[in-house]
Amino acid sequence: MFDATQLAARIASVDAATTNHQKGQSFEQLAMYLFEHLDGVEISEHNAMMDSEEIDIVLWNAQTEAILRPWEAVILVECKNWNSRVGAQALDAFISKLRRRFLRTGIFIAAEGVTGDFVDGTGTEVGAAGIIRSALQEGIRVVVITMDDIRGFGSLDDIRNLIKQRYCKLYVHKIF
């Protein structure tokens, strides 16, 4: 059962982490907590290591959760607990992971967000937001969640609403 107190404890663990390993692990544990309580969602893999890459979290989506029904049965989640915004290269690497697995949706959790923004819809945006926009033209959709978003969650409905909002905003070129 989702519990705001448990969420706050996991956020505190992320805030208290001092080493890169602790930061990464606590952030991924926080991310798993967010999704494992959604209806029909299970953590299938965590830190799945392959020859040339790692996937932070693999979700099994039974497609019973209303907001995730249009999503595929497998959802990849990438977690970046960086002190700065995540740039285009890291976003492009994540989108390549989706592309290589013929997946069309993913979740990118970046503590400080991503570079660039869908500001004017001219197609001249730079940075990670531009990469997300380009991927959308291929039918690949990436929802970005930040630590500020997570700090604002008090219930599962808050998570559902944010995912729904971000998913819809992709189609009008706004990732936040």
N, C-alpha and C. Protein backbone atom coordinates (compact mmCIF):
# COMPACT_ATOMS: atom_id res chain seq x y z
N MET A 1 0.84 -1.18 0.00
CA MET A 1 0.00 0.00 0.00
C MET A 1 0.88 1.24 0.00
N PHE A 2 0.55 2.17 -0.89
CA PHE A 2 1.30 3.41 -0.96
C PHE A 2 1.10 4.20 0.34
N ASP A 3 2.18 4.72 0.86
CA ASP A 3 2.13 5.47 2.11
C ASP A 3 3.02 6.71 1.96
N ALA A 4 2.43 7.88 2.16
CA ALA A 4 3.17 9.13 2.01
C ALA A 4 4.36 9.19 2.98
N THR A 5 4.22 8.58 4.15
CA THR A 5 5.31 8.57 5.12
C THR A 5 6.49 7.74 4.59
N GLN A 6 6.18 6.60 3.97
CA GLN A 6 7.22 5.77 3.36
C GLN A 6 7.90 6.53 2.22
N LEU A 7 7.10 7.23 1.44
CA LEU A 7 7.67 8.02 0.35
C LEU A 7 8.61 9.08 0.91
N ALA A 8 8.19 9.75 1.96
CA ALA A 8 9.03 10.79 2.57
C ALA A 8 10.34 10.20 3.09
N ALA A 9 10.28 8.98 3.65
CA ALA A 9 11.50 8.32 4.15
C ALA A 9 12.44 8.01 2.99
N ARG A 10 11.90 7.59 1.87
CA ARG A 10 12.75 7.29 0.70
C ARG A 10 13.34 8.58 0.12
N ILE A 11 12.58 9.65 0.13
CA ILE A 11 13.10 10.94 -0.32
C ILE A 11 14.24 11.38 0.60
N ALA A 12 14.05 11.19 1.91
CA ALA A 12 15.09 11.55 2.87
C ALA A 12 16.35 10.73 2.64
N SER A 13 16.19 9.46 2.27
CA SER A 13 17.34 8.61 1.96
C SER A 13 18.10 9.13 0.74
N VAL A 14 17.37 9.58 -0.26
CA VAL A 14 18.01 10.18 -1.44
C VAL A 14 18.76 11.44 -1.02
N ASP A 15 18.13 12.27 -0.22
CA ASP A 15 18.76 13.52 0.22
C ASP A 15 20.01 13.28 1.07
N ALA A 16 20.02 12.18 1.82
CA ALA A 16 21.13 11.90 2.72
C ALA A 16 22.30 11.19 2.03
N ALA A 17 22.08 10.67 0.85
CA ALA A 17 23.12 9.93 0.14
C ALA A 17 24.31 10.84 -0.15
N THR A 18 25.51 10.29 0.04
CA THR A 18 26.72 11.10 -0.17
C THR A 18 27.60 10.58 -1.30
N THR A 19 27.65 9.27 -1.48
CA THR A 19 28.48 8.73 -2.56
C THR A 19 27.63 8.58 -3.82
N ASN A 20 28.29 8.48 -4.96
CA ASN A 20 27.55 8.28 -6.21
C ASN A 20 26.76 6.98 -6.17
N HIS A 21 27.34 5.93 -5.59
CA HIS A 21 26.64 4.65 -5.48
C HIS A 21 25.37 4.80 -4.63
N GLN A 22 25.51 5.45 -3.48
CA GLN A 22 24.34 5.66 -2.60
C GLN A 22 23.28 6.51 -3.30
N LYS A 23 23.74 7.54 -4.00
CA LYS A 23 22.79 8.42 -4.71
C LYS A 23 22.00 7.63 -5.76
N GLY A 24 22.72 6.81 -6.51
CA GLY A 24 22.06 6.03 -7.55
C GLY A 24 21.10 5.00 -6.97
N GLN A 25 21.57 4.25 -5.98
CA GLN A 25 20.73 3.21 -5.39
C GLN A 25 19.50 3.78 -4.69
N SER A 26 19.68 4.82 -3.91
CA SER A 26 18.52 5.38 -3.20
C SER A 26 17.51 6.00 -4.17
N PHE A 27 18.03 6.57 -5.25
CA PHE A 27 17.13 7.17 -6.24
C PHE A 27 16.33 6.09 -6.97
N GLU A 28 16.99 4.99 -7.30
CA GLU A 28 16.29 3.89 -7.96
C GLU A 28 15.26 3.25 -7.02
N GLN A 29 15.61 3.12 -5.74
CA GLN A 29 14.65 2.57 -4.77
C GLN A 29 13.43 3.49 -4.66
N LEU A 30 13.66 4.77 -4.68
CA LEU A 30 12.56 5.74 -4.66
C LEU A 30 11.69 5.56 -5.90
N ALA A 31 12.32 5.44 -7.05
CA ALA A 31 11.57 5.28 -8.30
C ALA A 31 10.73 4.00 -8.27
N MET A 32 11.33 2.91 -7.78
CA MET A 32 10.57 1.65 -7.72
C MET A 32 9.37 1.80 -6.79
N TYR A 33 9.55 2.52 -5.69
CA TYR A 33 8.43 2.71 -4.75
C TYR A 33 7.27 3.44 -5.44
N LEU A 34 7.60 4.40 -6.29
CA LEU A 34 6.55 5.16 -6.98
C LEU A 34 5.68 4.27 -7.85
N PHE A 35 6.31 3.31 -8.54
CA PHE A 35 5.57 2.55 -9.53
C PHE A 35 5.00 1.24 -9.02
N GLU A 36 5.63 0.63 -8.02
CA GLU A 36 5.20 -0.71 -7.60
C GLU A 36 3.80 -0.73 -6.97
N HIS A 37 3.27 0.43 -6.64
CA HIS A 37 1.93 0.46 -6.04
C HIS A 37 0.83 0.75 -7.05
N LEU A 38 1.20 1.06 -8.27
CA LEU A 38 0.20 1.28 -9.30
C LEU A 38 -0.43 -0.06 -9.68
N ASP A 39 -1.70 -0.06 -9.96
CA ASP A 39 -2.43 -1.29 -10.25
C ASP A 39 -1.84 -2.00 -11.48
N GLY A 40 -1.50 -3.25 -11.31
CA GLY A 40 -1.00 -4.06 -12.42
C GLY A 40 0.44 -3.81 -12.81
N VAL A 41 1.16 -3.03 -12.02
CA VAL A 41 2.57 -2.74 -12.32
C VAL A 41 3.46 -3.52 -11.35
N GLU A 42 4.45 -4.20 -11.90
CA GLU A 42 5.42 -4.93 -11.09
C GLU A 42 6.83 -4.55 -11.52
N ILE A 43 7.73 -4.59 -10.58
CA ILE A 43 9.15 -4.39 -10.91
C ILE A 43 9.65 -5.73 -11.46
N SER A 44 9.95 -5.77 -12.71
CA SER A 44 10.40 -7.01 -13.34
C SER A 44 11.91 -7.18 -13.19
N GLU A 45 12.65 -6.10 -13.37
CA GLU A 45 14.11 -6.13 -13.26
C GLU A 45 14.58 -4.84 -12.63
N HIS A 46 15.71 -4.94 -11.95
CA HIS A 46 16.37 -3.76 -11.39
C HIS A 46 17.85 -3.91 -11.67
N ASN A 47 18.45 -2.86 -12.24
CA ASN A 47 19.87 -2.89 -12.63
C ASN A 47 20.18 -4.09 -13.52
N ALA A 48 19.43 -4.22 -14.56
CA ALA A 48 19.65 -5.31 -15.52
C ALA A 48 20.91 -5.00 -16.33
N MET A 49 21.96 -5.79 -16.12
CA MET A 49 23.24 -5.58 -16.80
C MET A 49 23.32 -6.47 -18.04
N MET A 50 23.64 -5.84 -19.15
CA MET A 50 23.86 -6.58 -20.39
C MET A 50 25.28 -6.29 -20.85
N ASP A 51 25.68 -6.85 -21.96
CA ASP A 51 27.06 -6.68 -22.43
C ASP A 51 27.45 -5.22 -22.58
N SER A 52 26.57 -4.42 -23.13
CA SER A 52 26.96 -3.05 -23.46
C SER A 52 26.15 -1.97 -22.77
N GLU A 53 25.21 -2.36 -21.95
CA GLU A 53 24.40 -1.33 -21.30
C GLU A 53 23.69 -1.89 -20.07
N GLU A 54 23.13 -0.95 -19.30
CA GLU A 54 22.38 -1.30 -18.11
C GLU A 54 21.01 -0.63 -18.21
N ILE A 55 20.02 -1.35 -17.75
CA ILE A 55 18.68 -0.77 -17.66
C ILE A 55 18.36 -0.68 -16.18
N ASP A 56 18.06 0.54 -15.72
CA ASP A 56 17.85 0.75 -14.28
C ASP A 56 16.65 -0.05 -13.76
N ILE A 57 15.51 0.13 -14.39
CA ILE A 57 14.29 -0.53 -13.91
C ILE A 57 13.47 -0.97 -15.13
N VAL A 58 12.98 -2.20 -15.05
CA VAL A 58 12.06 -2.70 -16.06
C VAL A 58 10.74 -2.97 -15.35
N LEU A 59 9.68 -2.34 -15.84
CA LEU A 59 8.36 -2.54 -15.25
C LEU A 59 7.54 -3.48 -16.12
N TRP A 60 6.82 -4.39 -15.47
CA TRP A 60 5.80 -5.17 -16.16
C TRP A 60 4.49 -4.41 -15.98
N ASN A 61 3.85 -4.10 -17.08
CA ASN A 61 2.61 -3.34 -17.05
C ASN A 61 1.48 -4.24 -17.54
N ALA A 62 0.66 -4.72 -16.63
CA ALA A 62 -0.47 -5.58 -16.98
C ALA A 62 -1.58 -4.80 -17.67
N GLN A 63 -1.37 -3.49 -17.78
CA GLN A 63 -2.29 -2.57 -18.46
C GLN A 63 -3.66 -2.54 -17.81
N THR A 64 -3.67 -2.67 -16.47
CA THR A 64 -4.91 -2.53 -15.72
C THR A 64 -5.02 -1.14 -15.10
N GLU A 65 -3.90 -0.47 -14.94
CA GLU A 65 -3.89 0.91 -14.43
C GLU A 65 -4.34 1.81 -15.58
N ALA A 66 -5.39 2.58 -15.36
CA ALA A 66 -5.99 3.37 -16.45
C ALA A 66 -4.98 4.21 -17.21
N ILE A 67 -4.09 4.91 -16.50
CA ILE A 67 -3.16 5.80 -17.20
C ILE A 67 -2.11 5.03 -17.99
N LEU A 68 -1.90 3.77 -17.66
CA LEU A 68 -0.88 2.99 -18.36
C LEU A 68 -1.46 2.00 -19.36
N ARG A 69 -2.76 2.02 -19.58
CA ARG A 69 -3.36 1.11 -20.57
C ARG A 69 -2.82 1.34 -21.97
N PRO A 70 -2.62 2.59 -22.38
CA PRO A 70 -2.09 2.76 -23.74
C PRO A 70 -0.61 2.42 -23.86
N TRP A 71 0.06 2.19 -22.74
CA TRP A 71 1.49 1.89 -22.76
C TRP A 71 1.71 0.41 -23.03
N GLU A 72 2.90 0.05 -23.37
CA GLU A 72 3.24 -1.34 -23.65
C GLU A 72 3.34 -2.16 -22.37
N ALA A 73 3.41 -3.47 -22.52
CA ALA A 73 3.50 -4.36 -21.36
C ALA A 73 4.84 -4.22 -20.64
N VAL A 74 5.85 -3.76 -21.34
CA VAL A 74 7.17 -3.55 -20.74
C VAL A 74 7.49 -2.06 -20.81
N ILE A 75 7.86 -1.49 -19.67
CA ILE A 75 8.23 -0.07 -19.60
C ILE A 75 9.63 0.02 -18.99
N LEU A 76 10.52 0.70 -19.71
CA LEU A 76 11.86 0.94 -19.17
C LEU A 76 11.87 2.26 -18.41
N VAL A 77 12.59 2.25 -17.28
CA VAL A 77 12.72 3.46 -16.46
C VAL A 77 14.21 3.74 -16.28
N GLU A 78 14.62 4.94 -16.60
CA GLU A 78 16.01 5.37 -16.40
C GLU A 78 16.03 6.39 -15.27
N CYS A 79 16.99 6.27 -14.37
CA CYS A 79 17.07 7.16 -13.21
C CYS A 79 18.41 7.90 -13.22
N LYS A 80 18.37 9.21 -13.14
CA LYS A 80 19.59 10.02 -13.10
C LYS A 80 19.51 10.97 -11.91
N ASN A 81 20.20 10.62 -10.87
CA ASN A 81 20.25 11.48 -9.68
C ASN A 81 21.48 12.37 -9.77
N TRP A 82 21.46 13.25 -10.74
CA TRP A 82 22.56 14.17 -10.97
C TRP A 82 22.27 15.51 -10.31
N ASN A 83 23.34 16.26 -10.05
CA ASN A 83 23.19 17.59 -9.45
C ASN A 83 22.88 18.66 -10.49
N SER A 84 22.84 18.27 -11.75
CA SER A 84 22.52 19.21 -12.82
C SER A 84 21.51 18.56 -13.77
N ARG A 85 20.99 19.37 -14.67
CA ARG A 85 20.04 18.83 -15.64
C ARG A 85 20.74 17.82 -16.54
N VAL A 86 20.00 16.82 -16.95
CA VAL A 86 20.53 15.78 -17.82
C VAL A 86 20.48 16.27 -19.26
N GLY A 87 21.59 16.07 -19.98
CA GLY A 87 21.68 16.56 -21.34
C GLY A 87 21.22 15.58 -22.40
N ALA A 88 21.37 16.04 -23.63
CA ALA A 88 20.88 15.30 -24.79
C ALA A 88 21.52 13.92 -24.93
N GLN A 89 22.80 13.80 -24.64
CA GLN A 89 23.48 12.52 -24.84
C GLN A 89 22.86 11.41 -23.99
N ALA A 90 22.59 11.69 -22.73
CA ALA A 90 22.00 10.67 -21.85
C ALA A 90 20.57 10.34 -22.28
N LEU A 91 19.83 11.36 -22.71
CA LEU A 91 18.46 11.11 -23.19
C LEU A 91 18.49 10.29 -24.47
N ASP A 92 19.42 10.61 -25.35
CA ASP A 92 19.53 9.87 -26.61
C ASP A 92 19.90 8.41 -26.33
N ALA A 93 20.77 8.18 -25.35
CA ALA A 93 21.14 6.80 -24.99
C ALA A 93 19.92 6.03 -24.48
N PHE A 94 19.09 6.68 -23.68
CA PHE A 94 17.87 6.02 -23.18
C PHE A 94 16.91 5.71 -24.32
N ILE A 95 16.72 6.67 -25.19
CA ILE A 95 15.82 6.46 -26.33
C ILE A 95 16.35 5.35 -27.23
N SER A 96 17.65 5.25 -27.36
CA SER A 96 18.24 4.15 -28.13
C SER A 96 17.94 2.80 -27.49
N LYS A 97 17.94 2.76 -26.16
CA LYS A 97 17.57 1.52 -25.46
C LYS A 97 16.13 1.13 -25.82
N LEU A 98 15.25 2.12 -25.82
CA LEU A 98 13.85 1.84 -26.19
C LEU A 98 13.78 1.36 -27.64
N ARG A 99 14.46 2.07 -28.51
CA ARG A 99 14.42 1.76 -29.95
C ARG A 99 14.92 0.33 -30.21
N ARG A 100 16.03 -0.06 -29.55
CA ARG A 100 16.60 -1.39 -29.79
C ARG A 100 15.67 -2.51 -29.31
N ARG A 101 14.74 -2.16 -28.42
CA ARG A 101 13.81 -3.18 -27.90
C ARG A 101 12.41 -3.02 -28.49
N PHE A 102 12.30 -2.20 -29.51
CA PHE A 102 11.03 -1.95 -30.19
C PHE A 102 9.96 -1.47 -29.21
N LEU A 103 10.39 -0.71 -28.20
CA LEU A 103 9.45 -0.12 -27.24
C LEU A 103 9.16 1.32 -27.64
N ARG A 104 7.98 1.78 -27.29
CA ARG A 104 7.56 3.11 -27.71
C ARG A 104 7.34 4.07 -26.55
N THR A 105 7.42 3.57 -25.32
CA THR A 105 7.23 4.45 -24.18
C THR A 105 8.26 4.14 -23.09
N GLY A 106 8.71 5.20 -22.42
CA GLY A 106 9.65 5.04 -21.33
C GLY A 106 9.50 6.19 -20.34
N ILE A 107 10.08 5.98 -19.18
CA ILE A 107 10.03 7.00 -18.12
C ILE A 107 11.46 7.36 -17.77
N PHE A 108 11.76 8.65 -17.79
CA PHE A 108 13.09 9.14 -17.49
C PHE A 108 12.99 10.00 -16.24
N ILE A 109 13.56 9.53 -15.15
CA ILE A 109 13.49 10.26 -13.90
C ILE A 109 14.82 10.96 -13.69
N ALA A 110 14.80 12.27 -13.80
CA ALA A 110 16.01 13.09 -13.68
C ALA A 110 15.80 14.05 -12.51
N ALA A 111 16.65 13.91 -11.50
CA ALA A 111 16.46 14.70 -10.28
C ALA A 111 16.29 16.19 -10.58
N GLU A 112 17.12 16.71 -11.45
CA GLU A 112 17.07 18.15 -11.75
C GLU A 112 16.43 18.46 -13.10
N GLY A 113 15.81 17.47 -13.72
CA GLY A 113 15.17 17.68 -15.01
C GLY A 113 16.15 17.47 -16.16
N VAL A 114 15.78 17.95 -17.33
CA VAL A 114 16.60 17.77 -18.52
C VAL A 114 16.86 19.14 -19.15
N THR A 115 17.89 19.18 -20.00
CA THR A 115 18.24 20.45 -20.65
C THR A 115 17.27 20.75 -21.78
N GLY A 116 17.18 22.03 -22.10
CA GLY A 116 16.30 22.45 -23.18
C GLY A 116 14.86 22.47 -22.74
N ASP A 117 14.00 22.87 -23.63
CA ASP A 117 12.58 22.94 -23.30
C ASP A 117 11.80 23.06 -24.59
N PHE A 118 10.57 22.62 -24.58
CA PHE A 118 9.69 22.86 -25.71
C PHE A 118 9.07 24.22 -25.49
N VAL A 119 9.69 25.24 -25.99
CA VAL A 119 9.24 26.59 -25.70
C VAL A 119 8.34 27.13 -26.78
N ASP A 120 8.84 27.16 -27.99
CA ASP A 120 8.08 27.84 -29.03
C ASP A 120 7.57 26.92 -30.14
N GLY A 121 7.91 25.65 -30.09
CA GLY A 121 7.41 24.73 -31.10
C GLY A 121 8.00 24.94 -32.48
N THR A 122 9.12 25.64 -32.57
CA THR A 122 9.73 25.90 -33.88
C THR A 122 10.64 24.77 -34.33
N GLY A 123 10.91 23.83 -33.46
CA GLY A 123 11.81 22.75 -33.80
C GLY A 123 13.26 23.12 -33.64
N THR A 124 13.53 24.29 -33.06
CA THR A 124 14.92 24.72 -32.88
C THR A 124 15.42 24.48 -31.47
N GLU A 125 14.64 23.79 -30.64
CA GLU A 125 15.04 23.57 -29.26
C GLU A 125 16.31 22.73 -29.22
N VAL A 126 17.14 23.02 -28.27
CA VAL A 126 18.37 22.26 -28.11
C VAL A 126 18.29 21.42 -26.85
N GLY A 127 19.22 20.54 -26.72
CA GLY A 127 19.30 19.76 -25.50
C GLY A 127 18.41 18.54 -25.51
N ALA A 128 18.26 17.97 -24.32
CA ALA A 128 17.52 16.74 -24.16
C ALA A 128 16.07 16.87 -24.60
N ALA A 129 15.47 18.01 -24.35
CA ALA A 129 14.08 18.20 -24.77
C ALA A 129 13.94 18.07 -26.27
N GLY A 130 14.92 18.55 -27.01
CA GLY A 130 14.91 18.39 -28.46
C GLY A 130 15.01 16.93 -28.88
N ILE A 131 15.78 16.15 -28.13
CA ILE A 131 15.89 14.71 -28.40
C ILE A 131 14.54 14.03 -28.16
N ILE A 132 13.86 14.42 -27.10
CA ILE A 132 12.54 13.84 -26.81
C ILE A 132 11.58 14.19 -27.94
N ARG A 133 11.64 15.41 -28.41
CA ARG A 133 10.76 15.83 -29.50
C ARG A 133 11.06 15.04 -30.77
N SER A 134 12.32 14.86 -31.08
CA SER A 134 12.69 14.09 -32.27
C SER A 134 12.17 12.65 -32.17
N ALA A 135 12.31 12.07 -30.99
CA ALA A 135 11.86 10.69 -30.80
C ALA A 135 10.36 10.57 -30.98
N LEU A 136 9.64 11.59 -30.60
CA LEU A 136 8.19 11.57 -30.75
C LEU A 136 7.81 11.43 -32.22
N GLN A 137 8.61 11.97 -33.10
CA GLN A 137 8.33 11.84 -34.54
C GLN A 137 8.45 10.39 -35.00
N GLU A 138 9.17 9.57 -34.22
CA GLU A 138 9.27 8.13 -34.51
C GLU A 138 8.20 7.35 -33.75
N GLY A 139 7.41 8.02 -32.95
CA GLY A 139 6.40 7.34 -32.14
C GLY A 139 6.91 6.91 -30.78
N ILE A 140 8.12 7.34 -30.42
CA ILE A 140 8.69 7.00 -29.11
C ILE A 140 8.38 8.14 -28.15
N ARG A 141 7.77 7.79 -27.01
CA ARG A 141 7.34 8.79 -26.04
C ARG A 141 8.09 8.58 -24.72
N VAL A 142 8.68 9.65 -24.24
CA VAL A 142 9.42 9.60 -22.97
C VAL A 142 8.82 10.62 -22.01
N VAL A 143 8.36 10.13 -20.88
CA VAL A 143 7.82 11.00 -19.83
C VAL A 143 8.95 11.29 -18.85
N VAL A 144 9.16 12.58 -18.57
CA VAL A 144 10.21 13.01 -17.64
C VAL A 144 9.57 13.35 -16.29
N ILE A 145 10.18 12.83 -15.25
CA ILE A 145 9.75 13.13 -13.87
C ILE A 145 10.96 13.67 -13.12
N THR A 146 10.78 14.73 -12.36
CA THR A 146 11.88 15.34 -11.62
C THR A 146 11.72 15.09 -10.12
N MET A 147 12.77 15.41 -9.38
CA MET A 147 12.70 15.27 -7.92
C MET A 147 11.69 16.25 -7.33
N ASP A 148 11.57 17.43 -7.91
CA ASP A 148 10.54 18.36 -7.44
C ASP A 148 9.15 17.77 -7.62
N ASP A 149 8.94 17.08 -8.74
CA ASP A 149 7.65 16.40 -8.94
C ASP A 149 7.41 15.39 -7.82
N ILE A 150 8.43 14.59 -7.56
CA ILE A 150 8.30 13.52 -6.55
C ILE A 150 8.04 14.11 -5.17
N ARG A 151 8.71 15.20 -4.87
CA ARG A 151 8.48 15.84 -3.56
C ARG A 151 7.04 16.32 -3.40
N GLY A 152 6.37 16.55 -4.50
CA GLY A 152 4.98 17.01 -4.45
C GLY A 152 3.96 15.88 -4.38
N PHE A 153 4.40 14.62 -4.50
CA PHE A 153 3.46 13.50 -4.47
C PHE A 153 3.00 13.23 -3.04
N GLY A 154 1.68 13.14 -2.86
CA GLY A 154 1.13 12.79 -1.56
C GLY A 154 0.27 11.55 -1.64
N SER A 155 -0.01 11.12 -2.88
CA SER A 155 -0.88 9.96 -3.07
C SER A 155 -0.59 9.35 -4.44
N LEU A 156 -1.15 8.17 -4.67
CA LEU A 156 -1.01 7.54 -5.98
C LEU A 156 -1.68 8.37 -7.06
N ASP A 157 -2.77 9.04 -6.70
CA ASP A 157 -3.43 9.89 -7.70
C ASP A 157 -2.52 11.01 -8.18
N ASP A 158 -1.67 11.51 -7.31
CA ASP A 158 -0.71 12.55 -7.73
C ASP A 158 0.24 11.98 -8.79
N ILE A 159 0.68 10.74 -8.61
CA ILE A 159 1.57 10.10 -9.58
C ILE A 159 0.82 9.89 -10.89
N ARG A 160 -0.38 9.34 -10.78
CA ARG A 160 -1.19 9.11 -11.98
C ARG A 160 -1.42 10.41 -12.75
N ASN A 161 -1.79 11.45 -12.04
CA ASN A 161 -2.07 12.73 -12.71
C ASN A 161 -0.84 13.29 -13.40
N LEU A 162 0.31 13.18 -12.75
CA LEU A 162 1.52 13.71 -13.37
C LEU A 162 1.86 12.92 -14.64
N ILE A 163 1.79 11.60 -14.57
CA ILE A 163 2.10 10.79 -15.77
C ILE A 163 1.13 11.14 -16.89
N LYS A 164 -0.13 11.23 -16.58
CA LYS A 164 -1.13 11.57 -17.60
C LYS A 164 -0.86 12.94 -18.20
N GLN A 165 -0.58 13.89 -17.33
CA GLN A 165 -0.31 15.27 -17.78
C GLN A 165 0.92 15.32 -18.67
N ARG A 166 2.01 14.69 -18.25
CA ARG A 166 3.26 14.72 -19.02
C ARG A 166 3.10 13.98 -20.35
N TYR A 167 2.39 12.88 -20.32
CA TYR A 167 2.16 12.11 -21.55
C TYR A 167 1.40 12.96 -22.56
N CYS A 168 0.35 13.61 -22.11
CA CYS A 168 -0.44 14.46 -23.01
C CYS A 168 0.37 15.66 -23.50
N LYS A 169 1.16 16.25 -22.63
CA LYS A 169 1.93 17.43 -23.02
C LYS A 169 2.98 17.13 -24.08
N LEU A 170 3.43 15.88 -24.15
CA LEU A 170 4.37 15.53 -25.21
C LEU A 170 3.82 15.90 -26.58
N TYR A 171 2.52 15.75 -26.74
CA TYR A 171 1.90 15.98 -28.04
C TYR A 171 1.71 17.45 -28.36
N VAL A 172 1.93 18.31 -27.39
CA VAL A 172 1.91 19.75 -27.67
C VAL A 172 3.29 20.34 -27.36
N HIS A 173 4.29 19.43 -27.36
CA HIS A 173 5.70 19.82 -27.25
C HIS A 173 6.05 20.53 -25.95
N LYS A 174 5.54 19.99 -24.85
CA LYS A 174 5.90 20.51 -23.54
C LYS A 174 6.22 19.32 -22.66
N ILE A 175 7.46 19.24 -22.23
CA ILE A 175 7.80 18.09 -21.38
C ILE A 175 7.57 18.35 -19.91
N PHE A 176 7.41 19.60 -19.55
CA PHE A 176 7.12 19.94 -18.15
C PHE A 176 5.83 20.68 -18.05
